[in-house]
Coordinates of C-alpha atoms and ligand atoms in Angstrom, one line a residue:
M1138 CA 0.2 -0.4 0.1
F1139 CA 2.4 2.5 0.8
D1140 CA 4.9 3.7 -2.2
L1141 CA 7.9 6.3 -1.2
N1142 CA 8.3 6.1 -4.8
K1143 CA 5.0 7.5 -5.4
I1144 CA 4.5 10.0 -2.3
T1145 CA 8.7 11.4 -2.9
R1146 CA 7.7 14.4 -4.9
N1147 CA 9.5 14.6 -8.7
N1148 CA 12.2 17.6 -7.6
I1149 CA 13.5 15.7 -4.6
K1150 CA 13.5 12.0 -6.7
N1151 CA 15.1 14.3 -9.4
L1152 CA 17.9 15.9 -7.1
V1153 CA 21.0 15.4 -7.5
P1154 CA 22.4 16.9 -3.9
Y1155 CA 25.5 18.8 -3.5
S1156 CA 28.2 17.0 -2.7
S1157 CA 30.8 18.2 -0.2
A1158 CA 34.7 17.4 -0.2
R1159 CA 34.2 15.1 2.7
D1160 CA 32.0 13.0 0.8
E1161 CA 34.5 12.1 -1.8
F1162 CA 36.9 11.6 0.2
K1163 CA 36.3 9.1 3.3
G1164 CA 39.7 8.9 5.2
N1165 CA 40.6 10.9 8.3
E1166 CA 44.7 11.4 7.9
G1167 CA 46.0 13.1 5.2
I1168 CA 46.6 16.6 3.9
F1169 CA 43.1 18.1 3.8
L1170 CA 43.6 20.9 0.5
D1171 CA 40.4 19.9 -1.0
A1172 CA 37.8 22.2 1.2
N1173 CA 39.4 25.6 1.5
E1174 CA 39.7 25.7 5.1
N1175 CA 42.2 26.7 7.8
S1176 CA 45.0 24.9 7.8
F1177 CA 46.4 26.8 10.5
G1178 CA 44.0 25.6 12.3
S1179 CA 41.0 28.5 14.5
V1180 CA 41.1 31.9 15.9
I1181 CA 40.2 30.8 19.3
E1182 CA 41.3 27.5 20.6
G1183 CA 40.1 24.5 20.1
N1184 CA 39.9 22.3 17.0
F1185 CA 36.9 23.8 14.5
N1186 CA 38.3 24.3 11.2
R1187 CA 37.6 21.5 9.7
Y1188 CA 34.1 21.1 8.2
P1189 CA 31.9 18.4 10.4
D1190 CA 30.9 15.1 9.5
P1191 CA 27.8 15.8 7.2
L1192 CA 26.6 12.3 8.4
Q1193 CA 27.6 12.7 12.4
K1194 CA 28.9 8.7 12.0
A1195 CA 30.4 8.9 15.5
V1196 CA 27.2 9.4 17.2
K1197 CA 24.3 7.8 14.9
T1198 CA 26.6 4.3 15.8
K1199 CA 26.5 4.8 19.3
L1200 CA 23.0 6.2 19.3
A1201 CA 22.0 3.0 17.2
E1202 CA 23.0 0.5 20.0
I1203 CA 21.0 2.5 22.8
K1204 CA 17.6 2.4 20.2
K1205 CA 18.6 -0.8 19.6
T1206 CA 18.4 0.1 15.5
F1207 CA 20.7 0.7 13.0
A1208 CA 22.9 3.9 12.1
D1209 CA 21.1 3.7 8.3
N1210 CA 17.8 4.0 9.8
I1211 CA 19.0 7.7 11.6
F1212 CA 18.7 10.8 10.8
L1213 CA 20.0 13.7 13.3
G1214 CA 19.3 17.4 12.0
N1215 CA 19.7 21.0 13.8
G1216 CA 16.2 20.2 16.4
S1217 CA 13.5 18.2 15.6
D1218 CA 12.4 21.3 13.9
E1219 CA 14.7 20.5 10.9
A1220 CA 13.5 16.8 10.7
I1221 CA 10.2 18.5 10.4
D1222 CA 10.8 21.2 7.5
I1223 CA 12.4 18.0 5.9
L1224 CA 9.4 16.1 5.9
F1225 CA 7.1 18.7 4.2
R1226 CA 9.7 19.7 1.5
A1227 CA 10.3 16.1 0.8
F1228 CA 6.7 14.7 0.7
C1229 CA 4.5 17.4 0.2
E1230 CA 3.7 19.8 -3.5
P1231 CA 3.1 23.7 -2.1
G1232 CA -0.4 24.3 -3.2
I1233 CA -1.8 20.5 -3.5
D1234 CA -0.8 18.6 -1.1
N1235 CA -2.2 18.2 2.6
V1236 CA -1.0 16.9 6.0
I1237 CA -3.4 16.0 9.1
V1238 CA -2.8 17.3 13.0
L1239 CA -4.3 16.3 16.0
P1240 CA -5.2 19.5 17.9
P1241 CA -4.8 20.4 20.8
T1242 CA -1.1 19.4 19.8
Y1243 CA 2.3 20.7 19.0
G1244 CA 2.0 24.5 17.2
M1245 CA 5.5 23.5 15.1
Y1246 CA 3.2 20.9 12.5
E1247 CA 1.1 23.7 11.9
V1248 CA 4.1 26.5 11.9
S1249 CA 5.8 24.3 9.1
A1250 CA 2.9 23.4 7.0
N1251 CA 2.6 27.2 6.9
I1252 CA 5.9 28.1 5.7
N1253 CA 6.1 25.6 3.0
N1254 CA 2.6 26.0 1.8
I1255 CA 1.2 22.9 2.5
E1256 CA -2.6 22.8 3.7
I1257 CA -3.5 21.4 6.8
Q1258 CA -6.4 19.3 7.8
K1259 CA -7.0 19.2 11.5
V1260 CA -8.9 16.3 13.7
N1261 CA -9.7 17.2 17.0
L1262 CA -8.3 14.7 19.5
T1263 CA -11.2 13.1 21.6
Q1264 CA -12.3 14.8 25.2
D1265 CA -9.8 12.6 26.6
F1266 CA -6.8 13.3 24.8
Q1267 CA -6.7 10.7 22.3
P1268 CA -7.5 10.1 18.3
N1269 CA -11.0 10.2 16.8
L1270 CA -9.6 7.4 14.3
D1271 CA -12.7 7.5 12.0
K1272 CA -12.9 10.2 11.7
I1273 CA -9.0 10.8 10.0
I1274 CA -9.7 7.8 8.2
S1275 CA -12.0 9.7 6.7
T1276 CA -10.5 12.7 6.3
I1277 CA -7.8 11.6 4.3
N1278 CA -7.6 12.1 1.2
A1279 CA -5.1 11.6 -1.9
N1280 CA -3.4 14.8 -1.3
T1281 CA -3.1 13.4 2.5
K1282 CA 0.8 12.7 2.8
L1283 CA 1.6 13.0 6.4
I1284 CA -0.6 12.4 9.2
F1285 CA 1.5 14.0 12.8
I1286 CA 0.7 12.1 15.9
C1287 CA 2.2 13.4 19.3
S1288 CA 3.0 10.5 22.2
P1289 CA 3.2 11.4 24.7
N1290 CA 1.4 14.6 23.5
N1291 CA 2.4 18.3 23.9
P1292 CA 0.2 20.1 25.7
T1293 CA -1.7 17.6 27.3
A1294 CA 0.8 15.4 28.4
N1295 CA -0.5 12.0 27.7
L1296 CA -0.1 9.0 25.5
I1297 CA -1.7 8.5 22.9
D1298 CA -2.6 4.2 22.7
V1299 CA -0.3 2.4 20.4
K1300 CA -3.1 0.6 19.0
S1301 CA -4.7 4.0 17.6
I1302 CA -0.8 4.8 16.0
E1303 CA -0.6 1.0 14.2
H1304 CA -4.5 1.4 13.0
I1305 CA -3.6 4.6 11.4
L1306 CA -0.2 3.5 10.1
R1307 CA -2.4 0.4 8.4
N1308 CA -5.0 2.4 6.9
F1309 CA -3.3 5.3 5.4
S1310 CA -0.7 5.4 2.2
G1311 CA 0.9 8.3 3.4
I1312 CA 3.6 8.8 6.2
V1313 CA 2.5 8.6 9.6
V1314 CA 4.9 11.3 11.9
V1315 CA 5.1 9.7 15.5
D1316 CA 6.9 12.8 17.6
E1317 CA 7.9 11.0 21.0
A1318 CA 10.3 14.1 22.0
Y1319 CA 8.6 13.2 25.8
I1320 CA 9.3 9.1 25.1
D1321 CA 11.7 9.5 28.2
F1322 CA 9.5 10.5 30.6
T1323 CA 7.4 7.4 30.1
D1324 CA 7.5 3.8 31.0
D1325 CA 6.0 2.8 27.8
K1326 CA 8.1 2.0 24.9
S1327 CA 9.5 3.6 21.8
I1328 CA 7.5 3.0 18.7
I1329 CA 11.0 2.3 17.3
E1330 CA 10.8 -1.6 17.6
K1331 CA 8.1 -1.6 15.3
L1332 CA 9.9 0.4 12.4
D1333 CA 10.1 -2.8 10.5
F1334 CA 6.4 -3.4 10.3
Y1335 CA 6.0 -0.2 8.7
P1336 CA 7.6 1.1 6.4
N1337 CA 5.6 4.7 6.3
L1338 CA 6.6 5.3 10.0
V1339 CA 8.6 8.1 11.0
I1340 CA 9.5 8.5 14.4
L1341 CA 10.7 11.6 15.7
Q1342 CA 13.1 12.6 19.2
T1343 CA 15.3 14.5 21.1
F1344 CA 18.2 16.4 22.5
S1345 CA 16.2 18.8 24.4
K1346 CA 13.8 17.7 26.4
A1347 CA 15.2 14.6 28.9
W1348 CA 19.2 14.4 27.5
G1349 CA 19.0 18.1 28.5
L1350 CA 20.5 19.6 25.5
A1351 CA 17.9 22.4 24.0
G1352 CA 21.0 24.6 23.4
L1353 CA 22.7 22.5 21.3
R1354 CA 19.9 21.8 18.2
I1355 CA 19.8 18.1 17.8
G1356 CA 16.9 16.3 16.8
M1357 CA 16.6 12.9 15.8
A1358 CA 14.3 10.9 13.5
F1359 CA 14.2 7.2 12.9
A1360 CA 12.8 5.7 10.0
S1361 CA 13.8 3.1 7.0
K1362 CA 16.9 3.2 5.2
E1363 CA 14.9 4.5 2.3
I1364 CA 13.4 7.7 4.1
I1365 CA 16.6 8.6 5.8
R1366 CA 18.5 8.4 2.2
I1367 CA 15.7 11.2 1.4
F1368 CA 16.2 13.1 4.4
N1369 CA 20.2 13.2 3.8
K1370 CA 19.5 13.7 0.4
I1371 CA 17.5 17.5 0.8
K1372 CA 19.4 18.6 4.5
P1373 CA 22.6 20.9 4.1
P1374 CA 25.6 19.1 3.9
Y1375 CA 26.9 20.5 7.6
N1376 CA 23.6 20.4 9.7
V1377 CA 25.1 19.9 13.4
N1378 CA 27.8 21.6 13.8
I1379 CA 31.2 19.6 15.6
L1380 CA 30.5 20.8 18.8
S1381 CA 27.6 19.6 19.3
Q1382 CA 28.1 16.3 17.7
E1383 CA 31.1 15.8 20.0
L1384 CA 28.9 17.2 23.1
A1385 CA 26.0 14.4 21.9
L1386 CA 28.6 12.0 22.0
K1387 CA 29.8 12.4 24.9
A1388 CA 26.5 12.7 26.8
L1389 CA 25.1 8.7 24.9
G1390 CA 28.2 7.5 26.8
Q1391 CA 26.7 8.7 30.1
H1392 CA 23.2 6.6 30.0
E1393 CA 23.1 6.5 33.8
K1394 CA 23.5 9.9 34.2
F1395 CA 20.9 10.0 31.8
Q1396 CA 18.5 7.4 33.5
S1397 CA 19.2 9.1 37.0
V1398 CA 18.3 12.3 35.9
T1399 CA 14.9 11.2 33.9
R1400 CA 13.5 9.1 37.4
Q1401 CA 14.3 12.1 39.3
I1402 CA 11.9 14.7 37.0
V1403 CA 9.5 11.7 37.0
T1404 CA 9.8 11.8 40.7
E1405 CA 9.4 15.5 41.2
R1406 CA 6.3 15.2 38.9
E1407 CA 4.7 13.2 40.8
K1408 CA 5.2 15.5 44.2
L1409 CA 3.9 18.5 42.4
K1410 CA 1.2 16.2 40.8
E1411 CA -0.1 15.9 44.6
V1412 CA 1.1 19.8 45.6
L1413 CA -1.4 20.8 42.9
K1414 CA -4.4 18.7 43.9
E1415 CA -4.2 21.0 47.2
I1416 CA -5.3 24.1 45.2
S1417 CA -8.6 25.3 45.3
F1418 CA -8.7 26.8 42.1
I1419 CA -7.0 23.3 39.8
N1420 CA -10.4 22.2 38.7
E1421 CA -7.9 19.5 36.6
I1422 CA -5.1 17.7 37.0
Y1423 CA -4.3 15.7 33.8
P1424 CA -2.6 12.4 33.7
S1425 CA 1.2 12.6 32.4
D1426 CA 3.5 11.1 30.9
A1427 CA 5.7 13.7 29.9
N1428 CA 8.0 16.8 31.8
F1429 CA 5.2 18.3 32.3
I1430 CA 1.5 19.4 33.8
L1431 CA -1.2 20.6 31.9
V1432 CA -3.8 21.9 34.4
K1433 CA -7.0 23.0 34.4
T1434 CA -7.7 26.4 36.1
S1435 CA -10.7 28.2 37.1
D1436 CA -9.0 31.8 35.6
A1437 CA -6.1 30.7 33.7
Q1438 CA -5.2 34.6 32.6
K1439 CA -4.9 35.9 35.8
I1440 CA -2.8 33.0 37.5
Y1441 CA -0.1 33.1 34.9
D1442 CA -0.1 37.6 35.3
Y1443 CA 0.1 36.7 39.2
L1444 CA 3.0 34.2 38.6
V1445 CA 4.9 36.6 35.9
S1446 CA 5.2 38.7 39.2
K1447 CA 6.7 37.0 41.2
K1448 CA 9.0 35.7 38.1
I1449 CA 7.7 32.9 37.7
I1450 CA 6.8 31.9 33.9
V1451 CA 4.8 28.9 32.6
R1452 CA 2.9 28.6 29.6
N1453 CA -1.2 29.5 29.5
R1454 CA -2.8 26.9 26.8
S1455 CA -5.9 28.1 27.6
K1456 CA -6.4 29.8 24.0
I1457 CA -6.0 26.2 22.4
T1458 CA -8.4 24.0 21.4
L1459 CA -10.1 21.6 24.0
C1460 CA -7.7 23.4 26.5
D1461 CA -9.7 26.4 28.4
G1462 CA -8.6 28.0 31.4
C1463 CA -5.4 25.3 30.9
L1464 CA -1.6 25.9 32.0
R1465 CA 1.4 24.1 31.0
I1466 CA 3.8 23.4 33.6
T1467 CA 7.4 22.2 33.4
V1468 CA 8.6 20.2 36.1
G1469 CA 11.0 22.4 37.5
T1470 CA 13.6 21.1 39.8
E1471 CA 12.5 20.6 43.7
N1472 CA 13.1 23.9 44.5
E1473 CA 11.8 25.6 41.5
N1474 CA 8.7 23.5 42.1
K1475 CA 8.4 24.2 46.0
Q1476 CA 8.6 28.4 44.7
L1477 CA 6.0 27.8 42.2
T1478 CA 3.3 26.2 44.8
G1479 CA 4.3 28.5 47.4
E1480 CA 3.4 31.2 45.2
L1481 CA -0.2 29.0 44.0
K1482 CA -1.1 28.7 47.4
L1483 CA -0.3 32.1 48.5
F1484 CA -2.2 33.7 45.8
E1485 CA -5.3 31.5 46.7
K1486 CA -4.9 32.9 49.7
T1487 CA -5.6 36.3 48.8
L1488 CA -8.5 35.1 46.5
N1489 CA -10.2 33.6 50.2
E1490 CA -10.0 37.1 51.8
Q1491 CA -11.8 39.1 48.4
V1492 CA -14.5 36.7 48.9
Ligands
PLP1753 C1 9.2 20.0 22.5 C2 9.4 19.4 21.1 C3 10.4 18.6 20.5 C4 11.3 19.5 20.3 O1 12.0 20.3 19.2 P1 13.5 20.8 19.2 O2 13.1 21.4 17.7 O3 14.5 18.7 19.1 O4 14.4 20.9 19.9 C5 9.9 18.1 19.1 N1 8.5 18.2 19.2 C6 7.6 18.3 20.4 C7 6.2 18.2 20.8 C8 8.4 19.2 22.1 O5 7.1 19.5 22.3

């Protein structure tokens, strides 16, 4: 049913990618006079005078081991944003094709669609933030190329039922993008283990959340070797810089630290949830499998403004589909969470005094 050749844009199929100097000669040793680099070194301390590895082989080799996949099934980009943009440029014909998103969800899919002049079709999640399968399937038309599913979903924090994801994978001849930016904060398994069963599956993950490396800008995509080959054809040749590659590799070597910090964040999340339950103007605390919590409040704007006045910034999501009155709170350190809940309790007291 899924035919990669059929859904790839003709200009991409015919594209002759830029061949960098480092693509042509693979060795590490020699006198490199092929890329117009500065053989004298960098102006500052450190060795940044050479272009980085275009395919980030060292990082991918280590990552493949951790994710139980192969380097050829991995794309690394300048944040997940780059992978999202490449999906549009590879598979969606501007002004003709469309994609499906499931609000409330991550805003970048729609922004990237708009930049690429691709129509967005919205099929809202149900009240319990799960996909409306019948509606999604009936919304698919001949020009639908991508369906974005975020699990755990931002901003609702819940996992999407994997049976639903697989139903969509089986009933759609385009690409299903499963964004797992927050997968490390849940006990559920990544859908990476099903990559071999679904040639139309693209999984996004990131170094920005559980790995604590948002500033390095490294996103990952996992897919069939054929899809990854298309990604690599489109990406700028040197899209992940040397420092980011080196530090990502270093981070991957500290898997135990990664796991212990991730566990700590989950512990803090559960503690924070308990304290938030005591606050009267928080009407609902949604289940979270992520490093943030969505809460429904009686007056999101007022609470948001109060917190800002105390230099505590949360995300006001109250204007978003199905998120009336909602604030999204990132789990902080124990101390940060204490300050947050302390201020919320003070605010509660002033409300009570006004009554
Ligand atoms: C934070 C986040 C990302 C990560 O984006 P990067 O560009 O890799 O920093 C991706 N998807 C979702 C849903 C997110 O919330």
